[in-house]
């Protein structure tokens, strides 16, 4: 399983995290760790672009919920800009489709 994480900064202080590849039990800790590292810098907001995720399982859902909790814990706004079809299917099958804030 391969996961690629790219981080971009917007002039608003928001960090955009683009995730590509397989997001599952085997790779979710990598994403959570990357976001936790960003949170240490206290960004105003973090937006995830998950449109290029090719595989997602329940571990992905757990990781995204953990990231949301971690952002709330340090008063950082959090949202998801795009979901891939694979991730949409996993969210629907776990009953979590409405659990994450979507932008816009």
mmCIF file of C-alpha atoms in Angstrom:
data_model
loop_
_atom_site.group_PDB
_atom_site.id
_atom_site.type_symbol
_atom_site.label_atom_id
_atom_site.label_comp_id
_atom_site.label_asym_id
_atom_site.label_seq_id
_atom_site.Cartn_x
_atom_site.Cartn_y
_atom_site.Cartn_z
ATOM 1 C CA UNK A 1 0.000 0.000 0.000
ATOM 2 C CA UNK A 2 1.327 3.398 -0.957
ATOM 3 C CA UNK A 3 0.308 6.778 0.420
ATOM 4 C CA UNK A 4 1.564 10.166 -0.717
ATOM 5 C CA UNK A 5 0.965 13.329 1.305
ATOM 6 C CA UNK A 6 1.671 16.803 -0.084
ATOM 7 C CA UNK A 7 1.202 19.959 1.966
ATOM 8 C CA UNK A 8 0.521 23.420 0.573
ATOM 9 C CA UNK A 9 0.071 26.674 2.426
ATOM 10 C CA UNK A 10 -2.463 29.328 1.468
ATOM 11 C CA UNK A 11 -1.928 33.023 2.163
ATOM 12 C CA UNK A 12 -4.842 32.819 4.625
ATOM 13 C CA UNK A 13 -2.756 30.633 6.946
ATOM 14 C CA UNK A 14 -4.680 27.543 5.918
ATOM 15 C CA UNK A 15 -2.780 24.353 5.173
ATOM 16 C CA UNK A 16 -4.048 22.147 2.338
ATOM 17 C CA UNK A 17 -3.081 18.491 2.572
ATOM 18 C CA UNK A 18 -3.391 16.513 -0.663
ATOM 19 C CA UNK A 19 -3.570 12.760 -0.085
ATOM 20 C CA UNK A 20 -2.973 10.234 -2.899
ATOM 21 C CA UNK A 21 -3.073 6.457 -2.970
ATOM 22 C CA UNK A 22 -4.200 3.857 -0.453
ATOM 23 C CA UNK A 23 -5.602 5.135 2.838
ATOM 24 C CA UNK A 24 -6.329 2.257 5.140
ATOM 25 C CA UNK A 25 -5.321 0.499 8.299
ATOM 26 C CA UNK A 26 -1.740 0.059 7.065
ATOM 27 C CA UNK A 27 -1.236 3.734 6.131
ATOM 28 C CA UNK A 28 -3.593 5.742 8.341
ATOM 29 C CA UNK A 29 -0.977 6.356 11.071
ATOM 30 C CA UNK A 30 1.208 8.043 8.452
ATOM 31 C CA UNK A 31 -1.551 10.549 7.661
ATOM 32 C CA UNK A 32 -2.430 11.182 11.314
ATOM 33 C CA UNK A 33 1.262 11.718 12.129
ATOM 34 C CA UNK A 34 1.672 14.174 9.259
ATOM 35 C CA UNK A 35 -1.345 16.189 10.373
ATOM 36 C CA UNK A 36 -0.185 16.138 14.001
ATOM 37 C CA UNK A 37 3.163 17.569 12.878
ATOM 38 C CA UNK A 38 1.331 20.383 11.062
ATOM 39 C CA UNK A 39 -0.794 21.105 14.122
ATOM 40 C CA UNK A 40 2.320 21.807 16.196
ATOM 41 C CA UNK A 41 2.782 24.936 14.045
ATOM 42 C CA UNK A 42 -0.777 26.064 14.968
ATOM 43 C CA UNK A 43 -2.207 26.739 11.483
ATOM 44 C CA UNK A 44 -5.491 28.650 11.260
ATOM 45 C CA UNK A 45 -7.084 25.769 9.358
ATOM 46 C CA UNK A 46 -6.373 22.433 7.721
ATOM 47 C CA UNK A 47 -8.202 21.285 4.601
ATOM 48 C CA UNK A 48 -7.839 17.772 3.263
ATOM 49 C CA UNK A 49 -8.067 17.030 -0.439
ATOM 50 C CA UNK A 50 -8.900 13.319 -0.567
ATOM 51 C CA UNK A 51 -9.961 13.260 -4.204
ATOM 52 C CA UNK A 52 -7.003 11.098 -5.233
ATOM 53 C CA UNK A 53 -7.432 8.361 -2.616
ATOM 54 C CA UNK A 54 -7.666 5.097 -4.569
ATOM 55 C CA UNK A 55 -8.467 2.736 -1.687
ATOM 56 C CA UNK A 56 -10.072 3.336 1.709
ATOM 57 C CA UNK A 57 -11.154 1.029 4.510
ATOM 58 C CA UNK A 58 -12.511 1.507 8.022
ATOM 59 C CA UNK A 59 -9.000 2.459 9.146
ATOM 60 C CA UNK A 60 -9.235 5.508 6.883
ATOM 61 C CA UNK A 61 -12.502 6.560 8.515
ATOM 62 C CA UNK A 62 -10.962 6.176 11.974
ATOM 63 C CA UNK A 63 -7.939 8.231 10.938
ATOM 64 C CA UNK A 64 -10.089 11.038 9.547
ATOM 65 C CA UNK A 65 -12.168 11.176 12.717
ATOM 66 C CA UNK A 66 -8.966 11.243 14.807
ATOM 67 C CA UNK A 67 -7.613 14.099 12.685
ATOM 68 C CA UNK A 68 -10.856 16.007 13.180
ATOM 69 C CA UNK A 69 -10.631 15.534 16.978
ATOM 70 C CA UNK A 70 -6.975 16.580 17.002
ATOM 71 C CA UNK A 71 -7.789 19.767 15.067
ATOM 72 C CA UNK A 72 -10.654 20.630 17.402
ATOM 73 C CA UNK A 73 -8.333 20.024 20.353
ATOM 74 C CA UNK A 74 -6.030 22.853 19.271
ATOM 75 C CA UNK A 75 -8.765 25.175 17.904
ATOM 76 C CA UNK A 76 -7.795 24.590 14.270
ATOM 77 C CA UNK A 77 -10.593 24.686 11.687
ATOM 78 C CA UNK A 78 -10.872 21.434 9.742
ATOM 79 C CA UNK A 79 -12.676 20.449 6.560
ATOM 80 C CA UNK A 80 -12.454 18.146 3.581
ATOM 81 C CA UNK A 81 -12.409 19.749 0.143
ATOM 82 C CA UNK A 82 -12.820 16.588 -1.943
ATOM 83 C CA UNK A 83 -13.596 12.930 -1.370
ATOM 84 C CA UNK A 84 -12.683 10.209 -3.868
ATOM 85 C CA UNK A 85 -15.347 7.729 -4.973
ATOM 86 C CA UNK A 86 -13.512 4.990 -3.020
ATOM 87 C CA UNK A 87 -13.635 7.033 0.166
ATOM 88 C CA UNK A 88 -17.265 8.047 -0.413
ATOM 89 C CA UNK A 89 -18.188 4.347 -0.673
ATOM 90 C CA UNK A 90 -16.348 3.523 2.548
ATOM 91 C CA UNK A 91 -17.955 6.421 4.418
ATOM 92 C CA UNK A 92 -21.395 5.335 3.186
ATOM 93 C CA UNK A 93 -20.861 1.678 4.105
ATOM 94 C CA UNK A 94 -19.763 2.633 7.632
ATOM 95 C CA UNK A 95 -22.623 5.096 8.117
ATOM 96 C CA UNK A 96 -20.192 8.010 8.417
ATOM 97 C CA UNK A 97 -21.032 10.014 5.278
ATOM 98 C CA UNK A 98 -22.060 13.102 7.244
ATOM 99 C CA UNK A 99 -19.429 12.867 9.983
ATOM 100 C CA UNK A 100 -16.775 15.102 8.387
ATOM 101 C CA UNK A 101 -17.137 18.785 7.514
ATOM 102 C CA UNK A 102 -17.173 19.362 3.767
ATOM 103 C CA UNK A 103 -16.078 22.504 1.979
ATOM 104 C CA UNK A 104 -17.729 24.366 0.495
#
